[in-house]
CSV table of C-alpha atoms and ligand atoms in Angstrom, one decimal:
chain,number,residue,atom,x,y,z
A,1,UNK,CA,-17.2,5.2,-13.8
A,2,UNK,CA,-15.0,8.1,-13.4
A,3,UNK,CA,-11.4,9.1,-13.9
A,4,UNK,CA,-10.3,10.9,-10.6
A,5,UNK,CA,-6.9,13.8,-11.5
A,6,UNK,CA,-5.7,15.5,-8.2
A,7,UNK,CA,-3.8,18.9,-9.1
A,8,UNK,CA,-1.0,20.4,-6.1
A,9,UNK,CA,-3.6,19.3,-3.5
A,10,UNK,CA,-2.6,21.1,-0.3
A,11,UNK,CA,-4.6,20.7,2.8
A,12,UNK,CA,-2.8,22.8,5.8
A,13,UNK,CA,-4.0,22.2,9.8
A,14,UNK,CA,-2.2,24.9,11.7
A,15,UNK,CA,1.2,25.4,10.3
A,16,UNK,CA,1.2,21.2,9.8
A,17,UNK,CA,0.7,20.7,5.5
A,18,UNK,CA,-1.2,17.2,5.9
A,19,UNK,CA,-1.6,17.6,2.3
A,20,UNK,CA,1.8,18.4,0.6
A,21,UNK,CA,1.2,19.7,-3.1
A,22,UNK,CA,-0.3,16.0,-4.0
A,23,UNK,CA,-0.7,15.1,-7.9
A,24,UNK,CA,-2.0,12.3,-9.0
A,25,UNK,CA,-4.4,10.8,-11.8
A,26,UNK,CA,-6.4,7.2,-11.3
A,27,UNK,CA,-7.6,6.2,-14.1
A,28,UNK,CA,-11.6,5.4,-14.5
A,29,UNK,CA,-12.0,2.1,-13.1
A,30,UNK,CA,-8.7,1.7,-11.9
A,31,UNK,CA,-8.3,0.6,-8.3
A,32,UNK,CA,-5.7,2.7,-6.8
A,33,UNK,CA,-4.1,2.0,-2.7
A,34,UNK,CA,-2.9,5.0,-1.1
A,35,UNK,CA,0.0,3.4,1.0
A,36,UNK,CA,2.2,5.0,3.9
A,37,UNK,CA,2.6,4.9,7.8
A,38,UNK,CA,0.3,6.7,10.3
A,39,UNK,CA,-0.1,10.6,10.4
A,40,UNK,CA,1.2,10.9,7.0
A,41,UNK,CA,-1.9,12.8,5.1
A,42,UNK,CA,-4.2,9.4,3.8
A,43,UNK,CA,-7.1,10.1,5.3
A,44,UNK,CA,-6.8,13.7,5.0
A,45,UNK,CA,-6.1,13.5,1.4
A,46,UNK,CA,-9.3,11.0,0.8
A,47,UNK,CA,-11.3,13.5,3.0
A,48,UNK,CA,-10.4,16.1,0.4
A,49,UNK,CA,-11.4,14.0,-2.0
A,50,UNK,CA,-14.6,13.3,-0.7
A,51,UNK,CA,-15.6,16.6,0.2
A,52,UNK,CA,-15.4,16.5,4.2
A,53,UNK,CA,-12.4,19.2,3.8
A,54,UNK,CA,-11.4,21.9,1.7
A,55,UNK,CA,-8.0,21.5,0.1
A,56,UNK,CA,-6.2,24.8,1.0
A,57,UNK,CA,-4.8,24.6,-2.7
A,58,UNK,CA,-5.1,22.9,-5.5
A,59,UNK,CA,-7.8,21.2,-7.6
A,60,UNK,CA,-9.8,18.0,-7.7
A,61,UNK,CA,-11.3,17.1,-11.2
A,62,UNK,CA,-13.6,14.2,-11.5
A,63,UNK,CA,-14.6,13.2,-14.8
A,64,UNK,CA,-13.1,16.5,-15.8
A,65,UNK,CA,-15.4,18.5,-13.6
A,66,UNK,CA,-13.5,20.7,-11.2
A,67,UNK,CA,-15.5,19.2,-7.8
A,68,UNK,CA,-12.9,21.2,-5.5
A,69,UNK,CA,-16.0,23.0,-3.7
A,70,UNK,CA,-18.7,20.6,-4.0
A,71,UNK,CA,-19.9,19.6,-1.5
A,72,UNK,CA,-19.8,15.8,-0.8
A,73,UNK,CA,-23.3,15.1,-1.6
A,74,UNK,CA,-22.8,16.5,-5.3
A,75,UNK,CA,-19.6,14.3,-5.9
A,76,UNK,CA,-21.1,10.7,-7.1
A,77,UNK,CA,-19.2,9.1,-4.5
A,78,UNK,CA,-19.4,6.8,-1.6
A,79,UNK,CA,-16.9,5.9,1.4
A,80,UNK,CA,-16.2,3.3,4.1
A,81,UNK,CA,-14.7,4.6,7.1
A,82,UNK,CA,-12.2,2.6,9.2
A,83,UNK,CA,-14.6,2.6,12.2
A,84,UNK,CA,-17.1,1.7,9.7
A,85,UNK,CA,-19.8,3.9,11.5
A,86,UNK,CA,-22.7,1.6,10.9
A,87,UNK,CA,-26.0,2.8,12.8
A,88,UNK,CA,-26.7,0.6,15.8
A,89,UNK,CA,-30.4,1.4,16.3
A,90,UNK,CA,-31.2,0.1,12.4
A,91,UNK,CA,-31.3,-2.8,10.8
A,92,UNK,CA,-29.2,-4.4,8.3
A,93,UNK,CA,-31.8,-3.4,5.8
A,94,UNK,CA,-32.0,0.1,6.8
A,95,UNK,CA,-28.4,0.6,6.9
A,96,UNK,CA,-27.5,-0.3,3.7
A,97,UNK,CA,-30.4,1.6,2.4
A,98,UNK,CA,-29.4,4.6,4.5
A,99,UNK,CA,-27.9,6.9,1.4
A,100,UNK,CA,-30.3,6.0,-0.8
A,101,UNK,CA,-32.8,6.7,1.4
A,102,UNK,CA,-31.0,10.2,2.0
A,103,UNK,CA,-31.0,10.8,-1.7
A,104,UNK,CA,-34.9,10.3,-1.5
A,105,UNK,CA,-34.5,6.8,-3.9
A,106,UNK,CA,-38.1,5.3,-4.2
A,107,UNK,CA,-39.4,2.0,-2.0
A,108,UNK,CA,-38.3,-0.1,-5.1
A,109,UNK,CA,-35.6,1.4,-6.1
A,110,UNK,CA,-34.1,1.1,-2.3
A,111,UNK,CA,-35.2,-2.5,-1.9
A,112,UNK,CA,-33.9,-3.7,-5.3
A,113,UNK,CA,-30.2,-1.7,-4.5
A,114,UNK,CA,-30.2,-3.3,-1.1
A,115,UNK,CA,-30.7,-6.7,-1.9
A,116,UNK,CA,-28.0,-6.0,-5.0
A,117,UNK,CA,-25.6,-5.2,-2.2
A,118,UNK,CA,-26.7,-7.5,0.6
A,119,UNK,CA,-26.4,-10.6,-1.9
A,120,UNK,CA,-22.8,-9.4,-3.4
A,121,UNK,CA,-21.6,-8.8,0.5
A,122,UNK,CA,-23.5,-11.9,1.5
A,123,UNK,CA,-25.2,-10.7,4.1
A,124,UNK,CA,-28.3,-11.0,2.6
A,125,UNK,CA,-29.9,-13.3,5.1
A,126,UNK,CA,-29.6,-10.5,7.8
A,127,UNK,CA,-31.4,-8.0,6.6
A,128,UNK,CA,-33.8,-8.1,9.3
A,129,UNK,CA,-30.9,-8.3,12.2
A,130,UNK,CA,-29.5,-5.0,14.0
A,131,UNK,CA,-25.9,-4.6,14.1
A,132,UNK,CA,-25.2,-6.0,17.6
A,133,UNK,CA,-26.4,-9.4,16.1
A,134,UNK,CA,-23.5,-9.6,13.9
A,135,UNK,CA,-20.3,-10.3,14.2
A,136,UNK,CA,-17.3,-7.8,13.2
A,137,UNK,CA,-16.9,-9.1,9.6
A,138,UNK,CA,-20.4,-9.2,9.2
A,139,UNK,CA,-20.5,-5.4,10.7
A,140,UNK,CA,-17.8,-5.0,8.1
A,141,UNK,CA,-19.5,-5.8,5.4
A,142,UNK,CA,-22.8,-3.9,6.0
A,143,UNK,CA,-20.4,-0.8,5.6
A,144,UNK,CA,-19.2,-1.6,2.6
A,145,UNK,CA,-22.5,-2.6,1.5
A,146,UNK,CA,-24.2,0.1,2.2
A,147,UNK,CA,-21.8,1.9,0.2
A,148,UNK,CA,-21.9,-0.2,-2.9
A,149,UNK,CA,-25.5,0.2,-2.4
A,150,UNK,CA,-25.0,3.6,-4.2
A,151,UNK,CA,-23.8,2.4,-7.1
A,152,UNK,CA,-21.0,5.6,-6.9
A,153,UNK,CA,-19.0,6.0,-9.5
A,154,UNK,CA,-15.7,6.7,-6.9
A,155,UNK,CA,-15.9,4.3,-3.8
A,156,UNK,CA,-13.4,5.9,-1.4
A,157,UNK,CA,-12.5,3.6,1.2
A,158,UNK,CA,-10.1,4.2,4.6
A,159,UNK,CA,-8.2,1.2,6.1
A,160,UNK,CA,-11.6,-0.3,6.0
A,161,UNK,CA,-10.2,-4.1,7.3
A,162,UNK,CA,-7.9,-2.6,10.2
A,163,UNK,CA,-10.7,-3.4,13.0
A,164,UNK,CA,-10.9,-7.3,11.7
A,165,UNK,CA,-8.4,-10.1,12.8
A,166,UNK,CA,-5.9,-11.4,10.9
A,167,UNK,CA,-7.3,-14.1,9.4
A,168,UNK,CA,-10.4,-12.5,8.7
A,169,UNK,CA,-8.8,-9.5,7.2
A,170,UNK,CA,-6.8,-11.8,4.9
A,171,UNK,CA,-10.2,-13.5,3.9
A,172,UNK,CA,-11.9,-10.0,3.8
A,173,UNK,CA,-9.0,-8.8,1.4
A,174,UNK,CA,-9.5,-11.1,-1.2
A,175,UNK,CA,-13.3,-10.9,-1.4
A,176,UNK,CA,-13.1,-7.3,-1.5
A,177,UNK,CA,-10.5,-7.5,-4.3
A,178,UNK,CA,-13.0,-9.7,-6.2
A,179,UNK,CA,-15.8,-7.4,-5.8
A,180,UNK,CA,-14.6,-4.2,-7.1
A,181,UNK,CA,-13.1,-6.2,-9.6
A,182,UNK,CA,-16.6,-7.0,-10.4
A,183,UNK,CA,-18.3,-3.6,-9.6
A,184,UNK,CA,-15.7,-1.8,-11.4
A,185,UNK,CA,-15.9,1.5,-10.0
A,186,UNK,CA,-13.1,3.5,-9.6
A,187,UNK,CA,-11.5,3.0,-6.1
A,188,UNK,CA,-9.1,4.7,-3.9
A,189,UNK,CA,-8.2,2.6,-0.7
A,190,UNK,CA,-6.4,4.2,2.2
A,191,UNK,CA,-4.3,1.2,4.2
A,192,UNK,CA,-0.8,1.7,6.2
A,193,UNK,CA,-0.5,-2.3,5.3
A,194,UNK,CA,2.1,-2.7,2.5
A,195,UNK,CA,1.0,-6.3,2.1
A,196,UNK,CA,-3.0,-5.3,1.9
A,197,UNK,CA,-1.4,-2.9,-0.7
A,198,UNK,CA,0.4,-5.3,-2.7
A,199,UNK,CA,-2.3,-7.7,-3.2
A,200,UNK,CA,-4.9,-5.7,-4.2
A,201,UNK,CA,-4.0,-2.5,-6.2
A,202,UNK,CA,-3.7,-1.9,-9.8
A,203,UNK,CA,-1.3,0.6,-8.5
A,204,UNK,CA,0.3,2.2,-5.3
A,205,UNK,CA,0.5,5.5,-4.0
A,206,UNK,CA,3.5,5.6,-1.5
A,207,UNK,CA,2.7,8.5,0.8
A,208,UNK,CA,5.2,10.3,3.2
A,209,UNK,CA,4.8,13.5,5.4
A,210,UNK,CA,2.2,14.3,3.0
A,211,UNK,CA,3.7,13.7,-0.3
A,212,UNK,CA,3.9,10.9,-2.9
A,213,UNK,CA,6.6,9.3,-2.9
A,214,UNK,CA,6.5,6.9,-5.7
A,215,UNK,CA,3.0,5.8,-8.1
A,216,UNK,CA,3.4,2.7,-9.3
A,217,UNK,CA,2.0,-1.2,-10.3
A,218,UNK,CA,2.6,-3.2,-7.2
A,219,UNK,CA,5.4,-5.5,-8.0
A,220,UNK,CA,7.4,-2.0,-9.8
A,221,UNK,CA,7.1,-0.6,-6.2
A,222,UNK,CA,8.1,-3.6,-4.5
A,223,UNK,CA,11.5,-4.5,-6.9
A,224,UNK,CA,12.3,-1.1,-8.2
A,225,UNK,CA,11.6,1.4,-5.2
A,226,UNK,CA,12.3,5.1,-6.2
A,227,UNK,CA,14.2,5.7,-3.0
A,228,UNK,CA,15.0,3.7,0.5
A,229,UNK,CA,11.8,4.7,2.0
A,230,UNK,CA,9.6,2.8,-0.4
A,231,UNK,CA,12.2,0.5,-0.1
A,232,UNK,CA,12.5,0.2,3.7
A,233,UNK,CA,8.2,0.5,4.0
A,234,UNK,CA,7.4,-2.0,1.4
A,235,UNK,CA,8.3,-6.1,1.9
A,236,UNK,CA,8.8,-8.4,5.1
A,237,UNK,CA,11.4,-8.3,5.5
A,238,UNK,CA,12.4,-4.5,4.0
A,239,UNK,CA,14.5,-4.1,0.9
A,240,UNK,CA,18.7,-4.7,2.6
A,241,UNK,CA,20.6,-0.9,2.2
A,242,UNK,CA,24.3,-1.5,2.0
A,243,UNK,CA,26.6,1.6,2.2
A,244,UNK,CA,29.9,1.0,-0.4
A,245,UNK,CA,31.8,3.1,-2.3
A,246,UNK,CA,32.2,3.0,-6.0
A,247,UNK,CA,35.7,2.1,-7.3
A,248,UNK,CA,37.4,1.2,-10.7
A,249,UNK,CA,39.6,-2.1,-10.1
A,250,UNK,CA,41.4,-4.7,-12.9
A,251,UNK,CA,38.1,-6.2,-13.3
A,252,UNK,CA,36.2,-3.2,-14.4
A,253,UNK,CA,33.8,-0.9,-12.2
A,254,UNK,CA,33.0,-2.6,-8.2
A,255,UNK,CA,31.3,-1.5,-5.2
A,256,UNK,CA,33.3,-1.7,-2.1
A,257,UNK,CA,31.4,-2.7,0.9
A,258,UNK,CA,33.1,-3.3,4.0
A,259,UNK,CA,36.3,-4.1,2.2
A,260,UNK,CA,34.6,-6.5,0.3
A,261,UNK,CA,34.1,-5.8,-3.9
A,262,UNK,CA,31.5,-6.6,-6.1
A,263,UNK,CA,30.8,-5.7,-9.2
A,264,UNK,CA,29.2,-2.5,-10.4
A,265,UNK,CA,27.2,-1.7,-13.6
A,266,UNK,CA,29.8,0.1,-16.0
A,267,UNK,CA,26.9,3.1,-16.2
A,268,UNK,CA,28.1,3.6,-12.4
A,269,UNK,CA,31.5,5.4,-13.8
A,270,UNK,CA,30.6,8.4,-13.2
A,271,UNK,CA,30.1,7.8,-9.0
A,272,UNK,CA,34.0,6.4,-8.8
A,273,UNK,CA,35.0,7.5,-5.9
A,274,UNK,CA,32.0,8.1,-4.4
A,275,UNK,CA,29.8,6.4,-1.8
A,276,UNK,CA,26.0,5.0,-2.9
A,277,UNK,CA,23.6,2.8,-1.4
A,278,UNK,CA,23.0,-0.4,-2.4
A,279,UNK,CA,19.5,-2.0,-2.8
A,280,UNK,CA,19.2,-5.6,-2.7
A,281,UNK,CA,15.9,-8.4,-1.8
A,282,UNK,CA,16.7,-10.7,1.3
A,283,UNK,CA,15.2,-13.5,-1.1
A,284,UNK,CA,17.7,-12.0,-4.2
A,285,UNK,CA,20.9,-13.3,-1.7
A,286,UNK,CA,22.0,-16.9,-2.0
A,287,UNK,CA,23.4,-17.8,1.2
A,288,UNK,CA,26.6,-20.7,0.7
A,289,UNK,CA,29.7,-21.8,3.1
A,290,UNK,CA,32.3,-21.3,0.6
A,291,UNK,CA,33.3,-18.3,-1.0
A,292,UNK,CA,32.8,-19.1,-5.0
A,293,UNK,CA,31.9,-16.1,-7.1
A,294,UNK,CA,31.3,-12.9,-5.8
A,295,UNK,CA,30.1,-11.9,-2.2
A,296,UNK,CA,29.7,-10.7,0.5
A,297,UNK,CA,31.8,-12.7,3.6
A,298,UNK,CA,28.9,-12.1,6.7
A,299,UNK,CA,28.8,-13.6,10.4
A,300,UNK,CA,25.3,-14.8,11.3
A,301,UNK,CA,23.3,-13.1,14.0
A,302,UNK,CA,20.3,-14.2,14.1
A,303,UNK,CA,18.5,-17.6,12.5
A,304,UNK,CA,14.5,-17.0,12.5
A,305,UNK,CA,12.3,-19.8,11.1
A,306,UNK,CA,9.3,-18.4,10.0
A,307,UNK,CA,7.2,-21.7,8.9
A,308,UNK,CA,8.0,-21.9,4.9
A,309,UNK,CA,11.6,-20.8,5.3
A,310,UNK,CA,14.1,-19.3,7.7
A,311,UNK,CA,15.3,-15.6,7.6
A,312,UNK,CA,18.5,-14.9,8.6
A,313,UNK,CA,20.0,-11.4,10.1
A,314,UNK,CA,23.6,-11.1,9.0
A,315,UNK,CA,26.4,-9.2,9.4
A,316,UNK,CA,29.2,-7.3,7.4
A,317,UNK,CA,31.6,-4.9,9.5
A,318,UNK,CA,29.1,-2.5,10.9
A,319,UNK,CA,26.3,-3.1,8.7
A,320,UNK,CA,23.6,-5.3,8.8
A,321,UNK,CA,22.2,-7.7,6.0
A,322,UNK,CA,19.0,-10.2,6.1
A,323,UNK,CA,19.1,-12.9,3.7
A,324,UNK,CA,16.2,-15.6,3.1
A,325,UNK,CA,16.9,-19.8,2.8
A,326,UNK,CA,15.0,-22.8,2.8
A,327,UNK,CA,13.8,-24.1,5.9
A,328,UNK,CA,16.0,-26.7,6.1
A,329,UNK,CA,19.6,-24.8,5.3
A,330,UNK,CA,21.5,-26.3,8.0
A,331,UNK,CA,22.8,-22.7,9.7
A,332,UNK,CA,23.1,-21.7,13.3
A,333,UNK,CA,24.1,-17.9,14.9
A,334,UNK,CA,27.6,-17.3,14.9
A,335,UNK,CA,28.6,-19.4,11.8
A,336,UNK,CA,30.3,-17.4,9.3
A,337,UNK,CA,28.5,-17.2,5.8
A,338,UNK,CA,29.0,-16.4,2.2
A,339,UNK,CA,25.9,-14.6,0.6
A,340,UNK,CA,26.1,-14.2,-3.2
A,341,UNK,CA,23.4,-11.5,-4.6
A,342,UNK,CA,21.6,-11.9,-7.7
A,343,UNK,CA,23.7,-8.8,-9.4
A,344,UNK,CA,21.5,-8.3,-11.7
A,345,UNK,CA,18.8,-7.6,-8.9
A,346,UNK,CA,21.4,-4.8,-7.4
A,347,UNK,CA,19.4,-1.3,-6.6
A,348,UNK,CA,21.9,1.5,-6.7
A,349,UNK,CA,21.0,4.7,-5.0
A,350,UNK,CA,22.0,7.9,-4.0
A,351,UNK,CA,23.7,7.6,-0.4
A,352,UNK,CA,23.2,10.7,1.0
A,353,UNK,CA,19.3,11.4,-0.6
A,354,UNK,CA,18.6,7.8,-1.0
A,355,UNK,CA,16.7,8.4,-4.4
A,356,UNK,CA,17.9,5.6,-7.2
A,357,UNK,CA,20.1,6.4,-9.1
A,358,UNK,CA,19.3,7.0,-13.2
A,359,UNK,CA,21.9,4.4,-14.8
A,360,UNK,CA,20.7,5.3,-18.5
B,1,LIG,N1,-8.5,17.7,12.0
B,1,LIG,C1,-7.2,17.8,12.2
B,1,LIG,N2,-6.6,18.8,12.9
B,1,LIG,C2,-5.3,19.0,13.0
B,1,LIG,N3,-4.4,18.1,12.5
B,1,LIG,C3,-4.8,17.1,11.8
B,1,LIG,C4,-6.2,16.9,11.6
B,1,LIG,N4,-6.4,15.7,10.9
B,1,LIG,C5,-5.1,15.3,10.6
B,1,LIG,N5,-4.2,16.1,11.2
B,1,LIG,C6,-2.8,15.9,11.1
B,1,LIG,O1,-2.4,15.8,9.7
B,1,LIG,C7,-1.5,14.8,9.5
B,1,LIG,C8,-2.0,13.7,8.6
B,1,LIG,O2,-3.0,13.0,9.3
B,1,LIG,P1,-3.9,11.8,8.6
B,1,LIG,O3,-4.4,12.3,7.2
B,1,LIG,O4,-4.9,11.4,9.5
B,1,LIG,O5,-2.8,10.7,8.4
B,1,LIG,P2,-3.0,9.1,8.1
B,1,LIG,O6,-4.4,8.9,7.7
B,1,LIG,O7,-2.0,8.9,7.0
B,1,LIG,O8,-2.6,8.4,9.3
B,1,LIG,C9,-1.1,14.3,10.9
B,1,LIG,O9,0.0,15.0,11.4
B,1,LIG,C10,-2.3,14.6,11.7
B,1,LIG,O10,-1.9,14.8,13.1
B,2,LIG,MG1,-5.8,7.6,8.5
C-alpha cells in the first residue's frame, strides 16, 4: 500500500505542456479516476507516474520517496494499458506470470501468484489457452491479471474497458470495482467516461488541457461542479447553464433570466447588477402546465423518451434548457411549459470565468 503526492508535475512535448503544473495527493488505498476528454494530459500524466516519461518539472513522491527518476522497474507498480498489450504467442499462464517472471520470482512463487490472479479474474480455467482463444473480455482480464499478479502496491490503469462493448464494459466495471475494493491497492484509473468515473472512484480528478480542474468524491463533482466545464463534462444529460442578471426587486434579491425572475440567495447582493451563470440538474426542474410558484415559462423543442423517463429540450428566449419527467408526462414539441427548479439546488457562477461563485 502506498500513498501517491504529485508536486507541479509538468511534462512538455514541443512547445505543447501535456502536463500543466499537476498537484495532487491519493491517499494509500484510495481509488482515485483521473477524468477528462481526449488529448487532455491522462495518459501522459499516468506515464509520468509510472516511469515511461520524465516529468519536465515537478516531483512524484510515493510513500514519501521522491521516485521522480526511477526508473519504472524500481517504483512497486503495475499498469494496464488501454490496448491491453497481452502477448499473443504465450499462454494465459505465461502472461500473467510475465512480470514476475521478469522480476526473476521463483517456479512457486510464480505459479501460486498466477493462480491468485487467474482465480480472482476468473480466468483460471484458461491457463493453458493462448490469447486468440479468448474472447475480448477474457483478453481483458488476462491484462489486468497479469497485473494484479504483482501484488503492486500502485496499480495504474488507462481506460482499460474502452476496447469492450457496452454491456460488457458495464459488467467489467463493476467486477473491477469489487476487486480493488478487495485487493486494496492504491489505484489511479485513466477513463474519458464520466459515468465509468462516477461509479467507481473514491474520488475524481477532472482534467483539462493538462490541469485539474476540480478533486473531488463523485457525487460533490457531479452536484457541486467548481466551474461549467466539470459541469458541462460530467452527467447525461450535462448540468443546464442559464445566463441572468442579478437584480434587487420588492421580494428581495432575484435572478433575471430572459425576463423572467427567480429568486436569488441574499449572499448574491454583492453581484446586483451584474450578470452570472446559473447551474441547475435537468432532474432538479419540475416541469408543470400552469405557472404556480416560481419559474421559468419555456416552449418545448424536443420530447426524447429514453426508456425509464423522457428528457425534454426546452426553451427560454435564446437559451436552451433540458428538463427530465416521468415517462408518462403527457408533453409533445411545441407545447408551452412551466418548469419550476428545486432553488435550493441553484448553482451560481461566475458568467464570464464560469468558476462558482463563493456565497459564504
Ligand atoms: N509522445 C508525444 N509526443 C508529442 N505529443 C504528445 C505525445 N503524447 C501526448 N502528446 C500530446 O499531449 C497531449 C495530451 O495527450 P494524452 O496524455 O495522450 O491525453 P489523454 O490521455 O487525456 O487523451 C495531447 O495534446 C497529445 O497530442
Ligand atoms: Mg489517453
Amino acid at each position: 500500500m502506498a500513498q501517491i503526492r504529485l508536486e507541479n508535475i509538468i511534462k512538455l512535448f514541443g512547445k505543447v505542456a501535456a502536463v500543466n503544473n499537476v498537484s495532487l495527493t491519493i491517499n494509500d488505498g484510495e481509488f482515485m479516476v483521473l477524468l477528462g476528454p481526449s488529448g487532455c494530459g491522462k495518459t501522459t500524466l499516468l506515464r509520468c507516474l509510472a516511469g515511461l516519461e520524465i516529468p519536465d518539472g515537478g516531483n512524484i513522491f510515493i510513500s514519501d520517496q521522491n521516485v521522480t527518476e526511477f526508473s519504472p522497474r524500481r517504483r512497486n507498480i503495475a499498469m494496464v494499458f488501454q490496448n491491453y498489450a497481452i502477448f499473443p504467442h504465450l499462454t494465459v499462464y505465461d502472461n500473467i506470470g510475465f512480470g514476475l517472471k521478469m522480476k526473476k520470482f521463483s517456479k512457486a512463487d510464480i505459479e501460486k501468484n498466477v493462480k491468485r490472479a487467474a482465480t480472482l479474474l476468473e480466468v483460471d480455467k484458461y491457463l493453458e489457452r493462448h490469447p486468440a482463444q479468448l474472447s475480448g473480455g477474457q483478453r481483458q482480464r488476462v491484462a489486468v491479471a497479469r497485473a494484479i499478479a504483482m501484488n503492486p502496491a500502485v496499480l495504474l490503469m488507462d481506460e482499460p474497458l474502452s476496447n469492450l462493448d457496452a454491456l460488457l464494459r458495464m459488467q467489467m466495471r463493476a467486477e473491477l470495482k469489487r476487486l480493488l475494493q478487495e485487493i486494496g491497492a492504491t489505484t489511479v484509473y485513466v477513463t474519458h467516461d464520466q459515468v465509468e468515473a462516477l461509479s467507481m472512484g473514491d474520488r475524481i480528478s477532472v482534467m483539462k488541457s493538462g490541469q485539474i480542474a476540480q478533486v473531488d468524491d463523485p457525487m460533490k463533482v457531479y452536484t457541486d461542479p467548481a466551474n461549467t466545464f466539470v459541469g458541462g463534462f460530467i452527467g447525461s444529460p450535462p448540468m443546464n447553464f442559464l445566463v441572468g442578471e442579478v437584480v434587487q426587486s420588492e421580494g428581495g434579491l432575484a435572478v433575471e433570466i430572459e425576463g423572467q425572475r427567480l429568486p436569488a440567495p441574499a449572499n448574491l447582493a454583492r453581484m446586483a447588477g451584474q450578470k452570472v451563470t446559473v447551474g441547475l440538474r435537468a432532474e432538479n426542474i419540475e416541469a408543470g402546465e400552469v405557472k404556480d410558484g416560481p419559474g421559468l415559462p419555456t416552449q418545448v423543442m424536443v420530447v426524447e423518451p429514453l426508456g425509464s423517463h423522457l428528457l425534454l429540450t426546452t426553451r427560454i428566449g435564446g437559451q436552451s434548457l433540458k428538463v427530465v419527467t416521468p415517462v408518462d408526462y403527457p408533453v409533445s414539441p411545441d407545447q408551452p411549459l412551466w418548469l419550476r427548479p428545486d432553488l435550493n439546488k441553484l448553482r451560481w457562477l461566475d458568467a464570464q470565468s464560469g468558476t462558482l461563485l463563493n456565497l459564504n
